[in-house]
Amino acid sequence: MTRKPHLLVMGMLGLAAMPNAFAGLLDDGKASLELKNFYFSRDFRDDSATQSRREEWAQGFTLRLQSGFTEGAVGFGLDAIGMLGLKLDSSPDRTGTGLLPRGTDKRAEDDYSKLGLTAKAKLGESLLQLGALSPVLPLLASNNSRLFPQLFNGGQLVSKDFEPFTFTLGQVNGVKQRDSTNYEDLTIMGQLGAYSTSVSSDRLSYGGLDYQVLPSLTLSFHASELDDFFRRDFAGLKFNTKAGPGKAFAELRYFDARETGKGLAGEVDNRTFSSNFGYNLGPHTFSGGYQKVSGDTAYAYVGGSDTYLFSEMQVSTFAFANERAWHARYDYDFAALGVPGLTFNLRYVKGDEVDPTNVRTAEGVSLRASGKEGREWERATDLTYVVQDGPLKNLALRWRYATNRSNFADGADEHRVILAYVINF
């Protein structure tokens, strides 16, 4: 049988074009390997604490592969993240730091690994991702405060095609916690007994609109629903402007949550207002604000995630039922003194008026019996140095220390020492 010449030529041209079509996958790709050494110690200062200390030391390796996109109107790509964690120090009476997974005997695993794959497609300024996600959104903020990031499984579309608007739409059906190797169903944070953590949901749907009114002003509205748990809405305002020799900035965040569907977690009745105002002058940044929780229950958010509240600290979220909180922060960049790469910040949060009705601790029971309200405070310092040149360039050394005291929960002193080095390929 003879081949038709025109078909043969078309086939050869197609094969020749394939490298060009897929060239962007590698040419625009990125790869990095992060080595992170993490020591965590939380010493509970109250005799009533069921565990006197959580203390572990671990080494993590995180390989990130990010492809470019294929040629064409719609570009396709694939990202991957691989993680390997090694135990350096732990014991059954000190586990639970979030660095290492542990079994039913409370012993930490010697090592663990996990993989996340994300398929992606791009059309114009719209990006669709399917697979492992690490969103940082008002109603779903992935937690990255330990050895590895929290990963969600699902799909997310972000479009910037209609400037000055940014549209976000997504749905996730599972979560791989920071110290877990498997995807699990979604839960709600217990908030010291305010909500049931023994039940789970198989879907969180969310969407949002961010409107950049001016280069210095952004308005936001987001909504989400954790099936059979709660519906949550968010409204926000972000503003910054030149003011005198420095720069002033402000941000307002408002959350509204109520139970939905079967209400598996129990009653959800919460409205939380969180604000932050600040001024940057050279190496100095001063900021602070007010936060108020209203309604019958504590702030409601997805289990293991960040709160997206300005009051969230290392030990406490300062977001319990009826809680009022004031927060203050100071940042300094030592580059002004000839030490580039060295930064420092000091934070302080004070909370009171906590309604102990749903606080399931011994201290909470005592407060209810005496008709008193809950109070807490936390102070935290953060000192970071990033090597600027030489063979150890980009090596980051970080020390975080926090002191928390409360009359309705176990107070704690906490240290985190983190050494991180990223190799880019």
XYZ file of C-alpha atoms in Angstrom:
425
model
C 0.000 0.000 0.000
C 1.384 3.475 -0.948
C 1.189 6.512 1.318
C -0.403 9.710 0.059
C 2.327 12.386 -0.145
C 0.273 15.192 1.354
C -0.628 13.098 4.388
C 3.001 12.168 4.927
C 4.082 15.828 4.737
C 1.351 16.888 7.169
C 2.409 14.200 9.626
C 6.052 15.287 9.464
C 5.078 18.934 9.997
C 2.950 17.926 13.004
C 5.845 16.083 14.618
C 8.151 19.018 13.949
C 5.676 21.412 15.569
C 5.268 19.371 18.755
C 8.569 20.526 20.337
C 7.513 24.141 19.767
C 4.079 23.532 21.270
C 5.582 22.027 24.401
C 8.684 24.217 24.574
C 7.053 26.578 27.059
C 6.593 23.769 29.572
C 10.346 23.586 30.192
C 11.591 26.968 29.000
C 9.360 28.840 31.448
C 9.558 26.195 34.166
C 10.940 26.699 37.662
C 12.316 24.294 40.238
C 13.494 24.706 43.821
C 14.562 22.560 46.741
C 13.922 23.903 50.234
C 15.800 22.471 53.200
C 14.113 23.387 56.475
C 15.348 22.478 59.945
C 12.626 23.143 62.527
C 12.748 23.030 66.340
C 9.449 23.560 68.159
C 8.910 23.775 71.926
C 5.687 24.765 73.681
C 5.867 24.633 77.464
C 2.468 24.755 79.161
C 2.654 26.831 82.303
C -0.465 25.598 84.148
C -0.587 22.609 86.461
C -3.944 21.605 84.985
C -2.479 21.029 81.500
C -3.004 17.454 80.289
C 0.362 17.614 78.498
C 3.133 19.624 80.110
C 5.198 20.120 76.944
C 5.162 19.684 73.189
C 8.683 19.540 71.865
C 10.070 18.080 68.624
C 12.864 18.627 66.135
C 12.622 17.706 62.464
C 14.293 18.149 59.100
C 12.248 18.747 55.986
C 12.988 18.645 52.267
C 10.509 20.249 49.866
C 10.980 19.924 46.104
C 8.809 22.235 43.997
C 8.505 21.804 40.238
C 6.530 24.426 38.352
C 6.136 24.092 34.604
C 5.426 26.798 32.066
C 2.508 26.492 29.659
C 2.142 24.897 26.264
C 1.760 27.160 23.223
C -1.707 28.011 21.932
C -4.797 29.942 22.928
C -5.124 27.703 25.976
C -1.857 26.770 27.669
C -1.551 23.657 29.781
C 0.953 22.802 32.482
C 1.675 20.706 35.544
C 3.113 21.588 38.961
C 4.378 19.173 41.587
C 5.450 19.386 45.211
C 7.253 16.531 46.964
C 7.979 16.538 50.687
C 10.153 14.374 52.929
C 10.251 14.829 56.699
C 12.788 13.242 59.068
C 12.492 12.966 62.835
C 15.511 14.316 64.690
C 14.072 14.311 68.206
C 10.734 13.383 69.784
C 9.121 11.257 72.490
C 5.534 10.075 73.148
C 5.031 12.613 75.943
C 6.147 15.548 73.752
C 4.382 14.942 70.412
C 1.626 17.002 68.816
C 3.731 19.919 67.583
C 2.468 19.663 64.005
C 5.939 18.788 62.707
C 5.634 14.988 62.659
C 2.751 12.505 62.279
C 2.116 10.215 65.239
C 0.391 6.864 65.727
C -2.193 5.776 68.264
C 0.654 5.151 70.731
C 1.560 8.868 70.356
C 4.976 7.974 68.946
C 6.155 10.137 66.064
C 7.084 8.486 62.775
C 10.804 8.318 61.966
C 10.103 9.715 58.508
C 7.201 10.530 56.222
C 6.714 11.727 52.672
C 3.940 13.134 50.531
C 3.300 14.354 47.016
C 0.999 16.954 45.524
C 0.248 17.322 41.794
C -1.577 20.256 40.229
C -2.730 20.363 36.615
C -3.252 23.862 35.272
C -4.647 25.652 32.248
C -4.301 29.311 31.292
C -6.426 31.382 28.943
C -5.577 35.070 28.842
C -5.352 36.185 32.451
C -7.471 33.302 33.775
C -5.827 30.373 35.544
C -7.536 27.057 36.318
C -5.864 24.657 38.763
C -6.926 21.091 39.546
C -5.339 18.953 42.249
C -3.205 20.094 45.185
C -3.951 23.692 46.199
C -2.488 26.083 48.762
C -4.915 29.027 48.620
C -4.363 32.134 50.695
C -7.843 33.615 50.676
C -10.012 35.297 53.318
C -12.209 32.201 53.735
C -9.612 29.499 53.028
C -6.039 30.284 54.058
C -3.588 27.391 53.841
C -1.465 27.014 56.978
C 2.284 27.148 56.334
C 3.570 27.623 59.874
C 5.299 24.253 60.359
C 7.634 22.003 58.363
C 5.308 21.634 55.356
C 2.330 23.541 53.957
C -1.265 22.420 54.372
C -2.629 21.178 51.024
C -6.223 21.040 49.819
C -7.480 18.825 47.013
C -9.869 20.384 44.516
C -10.174 22.963 41.766
C -9.758 26.722 41.647
C -10.244 29.348 38.942
C -8.762 32.842 39.274
C -9.490 35.373 36.544
C -7.942 38.829 36.074
C -9.284 39.299 32.555
C -11.738 41.970 33.605
C -9.550 44.574 35.234
C -9.854 46.091 37.772
C -11.740 43.015 39.010
C -10.308 39.682 40.160
C -12.726 36.751 40.302
C -12.062 33.597 42.333
C -14.107 30.406 42.248
C -13.189 27.097 43.835
C -14.178 23.883 45.525
C -12.113 21.509 47.655
C -13.066 18.058 48.926
C -10.134 17.046 51.092
C -7.186 18.310 53.098
C -3.688 17.013 53.723
C -2.680 18.554 57.030
C 0.833 19.825 57.713
C 1.870 16.623 59.502
C -0.286 14.165 57.535
C 0.434 12.062 54.439
C -3.176 11.379 53.398
C -6.074 13.491 52.233
C -8.875 13.588 54.808
C -12.384 15.037 54.930
C -12.756 18.649 56.002
C -13.511 19.631 59.594
C -14.074 22.764 61.642
C -11.655 24.101 64.257
C -12.932 23.123 67.699
C -12.116 26.458 69.360
C -11.744 24.895 72.844
C -15.016 22.989 72.544
C -17.174 25.552 70.786
C -17.662 23.189 67.828
C -17.707 19.422 67.354
C -14.562 18.029 65.710
C -15.810 14.433 65.551
C -17.779 15.064 62.336
C -16.563 15.998 58.865
C -17.672 17.461 55.555
C -16.734 16.362 52.049
C -16.940 19.721 50.304
C -16.129 23.398 50.699
C -17.256 25.729 47.925
C -16.040 29.312 47.742
C -15.980 32.346 45.495
C -14.857 35.934 45.656
C -14.625 39.303 43.969
C -11.776 41.769 44.541
C -12.219 45.237 43.064
C -9.193 47.507 42.799
C -11.004 50.832 42.831
C -7.716 52.750 42.837
C -4.078 51.638 42.877
C -4.224 52.324 46.612
C -7.724 50.993 47.389
C -9.139 47.464 47.079
C -12.626 46.284 48.063
C -13.422 42.585 48.498
C -16.389 40.300 48.947
C -16.077 36.516 49.326
C -18.545 33.760 50.233
C -18.103 30.095 51.130
C -20.059 27.087 52.359
C -18.718 24.065 54.187
C -21.418 21.489 53.425
C -23.660 20.730 56.417
C -21.495 22.913 58.669
C -21.613 26.646 57.982
C -22.003 29.425 55.452
C -19.417 32.192 55.756
C -19.195 35.603 54.074
C -16.382 38.123 54.041
C -16.162 41.825 53.238
C -12.864 43.670 53.223
C -11.195 46.996 52.515
C -7.482 47.581 51.954
C -5.953 51.046 51.605
C -2.523 52.654 51.532
C -1.308 56.145 50.784
C 1.735 58.353 50.945
C 1.606 60.397 54.150
C 4.368 62.839 54.951
C 7.785 61.205 54.804
C 6.291 57.709 55.095
C 3.393 55.542 54.043
C 0.107 54.941 55.875
C -1.971 51.801 55.450
C -5.229 50.367 56.757
C -7.231 47.179 56.352
C -10.693 46.203 57.571
C -11.995 42.613 57.568
C -15.514 41.476 58.439
C -16.714 37.854 58.669
C -20.271 36.545 59.067
C -20.904 32.830 59.749
C -24.011 30.742 60.494
C -24.823 27.030 60.399
C -26.201 25.469 57.249
C -27.635 22.129 56.111
C -27.541 19.516 58.863
C -25.511 21.772 61.151
C -23.169 18.901 62.037
C -20.778 21.051 64.060
C -23.546 22.499 66.200
C -24.765 26.073 66.398
C -22.745 28.594 64.394
C -23.621 32.230 65.122
C -20.619 34.479 64.647
C -19.698 37.879 63.337
C -16.113 39.035 63.605
C -14.606 42.419 62.805
C -10.810 42.675 62.535
C -8.856 45.839 61.724
C -5.283 46.955 61.263
C -3.839 50.456 60.876
C -0.201 51.323 60.399
C 2.530 53.669 59.315
C 5.845 52.881 57.645
C 8.733 55.307 58.050
C 12.062 54.139 56.680
C 13.116 50.991 58.566
C 10.297 51.396 61.107
C 6.742 50.085 60.759
C 4.160 50.683 63.459
C 0.752 48.980 63.294
C -2.156 47.867 65.427
C -5.906 47.622 65.621
C -9.091 46.432 67.213
C -10.966 43.152 66.840
C -14.398 42.146 68.095
C -16.197 38.781 68.020
C -19.999 38.943 68.232
C -22.746 36.320 68.333
C -23.265 33.227 70.461
C -20.302 31.193 69.216
C -16.590 31.543 68.473
C -15.031 32.441 65.128
C -15.670 29.581 62.682
C -13.086 28.384 60.158
C -11.809 25.256 58.412
C -9.819 22.837 60.574
C -6.049 23.313 60.471
C -6.147 26.468 58.337
C -5.155 30.017 59.224
C -7.822 32.369 60.574
C -7.033 35.378 58.332
C -7.472 37.525 61.443
C -5.013 40.202 62.504
C -5.137 38.937 66.090
C -3.916 35.401 65.344
C -0.720 34.666 67.258
C 1.515 31.631 67.800
C -0.513 30.168 70.682
C -3.967 31.785 70.568
C -6.313 33.075 67.872
C -8.027 35.599 70.187
C -11.304 34.740 68.481
C -13.523 33.117 71.092
C -17.170 33.924 71.719
C -17.726 37.633 72.410
C -13.982 38.282 72.697
C -12.636 41.795 72.323
C -8.981 42.189 71.380
C -6.467 44.970 70.865
C -3.246 44.277 69.001
C -0.030 46.202 68.378
C 3.076 45.483 66.311
C 6.480 47.018 65.641
C 8.816 45.988 62.771
C 12.401 47.104 62.201
C 14.745 46.492 59.263
C 18.397 46.550 60.366
C 19.552 47.362 56.846
C 19.308 50.976 58.036
C 22.128 50.213 60.487
C 24.258 48.488 57.870
C 23.032 44.935 58.523
C 20.925 43.998 55.475
C 18.960 40.775 55.853
C 18.312 41.225 59.589
C 14.709 42.018 60.572
C 12.830 42.096 63.862
C 9.214 42.399 64.947
C 7.459 42.573 68.291
C 3.738 41.859 68.693
C 1.306 42.116 71.587
C -2.370 41.158 71.767
C -4.723 41.535 74.725
C -8.181 39.961 74.775
C -11.069 40.134 77.259
C -14.865 39.787 77.561
C -14.655 36.113 76.508
C -17.933 34.260 77.046
C -16.907 30.917 78.643
C -20.265 29.196 77.947
C -18.768 26.890 75.290
C -15.194 26.741 76.562
C -14.625 23.062 77.454
C -11.634 23.438 79.763
C -11.290 23.170 83.538
C -10.639 26.892 83.660
C -13.737 27.528 81.546
C -15.896 25.503 83.911
C -14.567 27.539 86.828
C -15.318 30.818 85.064
C -18.884 29.763 84.295
C -19.459 28.723 87.891
C -18.260 32.095 89.171
C -19.976 34.138 86.444
C -16.722 35.697 85.263
C -15.455 36.454 81.759
C -12.346 35.142 80.061
C -9.141 37.140 79.557
C -5.850 36.429 77.795
C -2.742 38.113 76.422
C 0.182 37.106 74.250
C 3.528 38.683 73.435
C 5.688 37.452 70.549
C 9.067 38.366 69.100
C 10.428 37.337 65.712
C 14.085 37.746 64.725
C 15.170 36.732 61.205
C 18.481 36.922 59.376
C 18.989 36.038 55.715
C 22.618 35.695 54.562
C 23.138 38.193 51.752
C 26.230 36.844 49.963
C 28.946 34.218 50.020
C 28.583 30.414 49.853
C 25.626 30.498 52.285
C 23.721 33.215 50.451
C 19.932 33.039 51.097
C 20.338 30.870 54.191
C 17.613 32.089 56.575
C 17.829 31.787 60.357
C 14.689 32.571 62.323
C 13.835 32.584 66.026
C 10.248 33.075 67.183
C 9.330 33.324 70.856
C 5.877 33.769 72.366
C 4.453 34.050 75.888
C 0.727 33.467 76.376
C -1.317 33.697 79.558
C -5.040 33.035 79.943
C -7.627 32.476 82.684
C -9.690 30.076 80.508
C -6.999 27.958 78.773
C -3.520 26.635 79.459
C -0.906 29.372 79.202
C 2.296 28.589 77.341
C 5.824 29.707 76.516
C 6.828 28.789 72.983
C 10.074 28.748 71.003
C 10.489 28.091 67.295
C 13.961 27.954 65.741
C 13.974 27.583 61.963
C 16.870 27.275 59.524
C 15.852 27.330 55.870
C 17.825 27.224 52.648
C 16.335 27.286 49.164
C 18.208 26.088 46.086
C 16.728 27.340 42.826
C 17.329 25.413 39.631
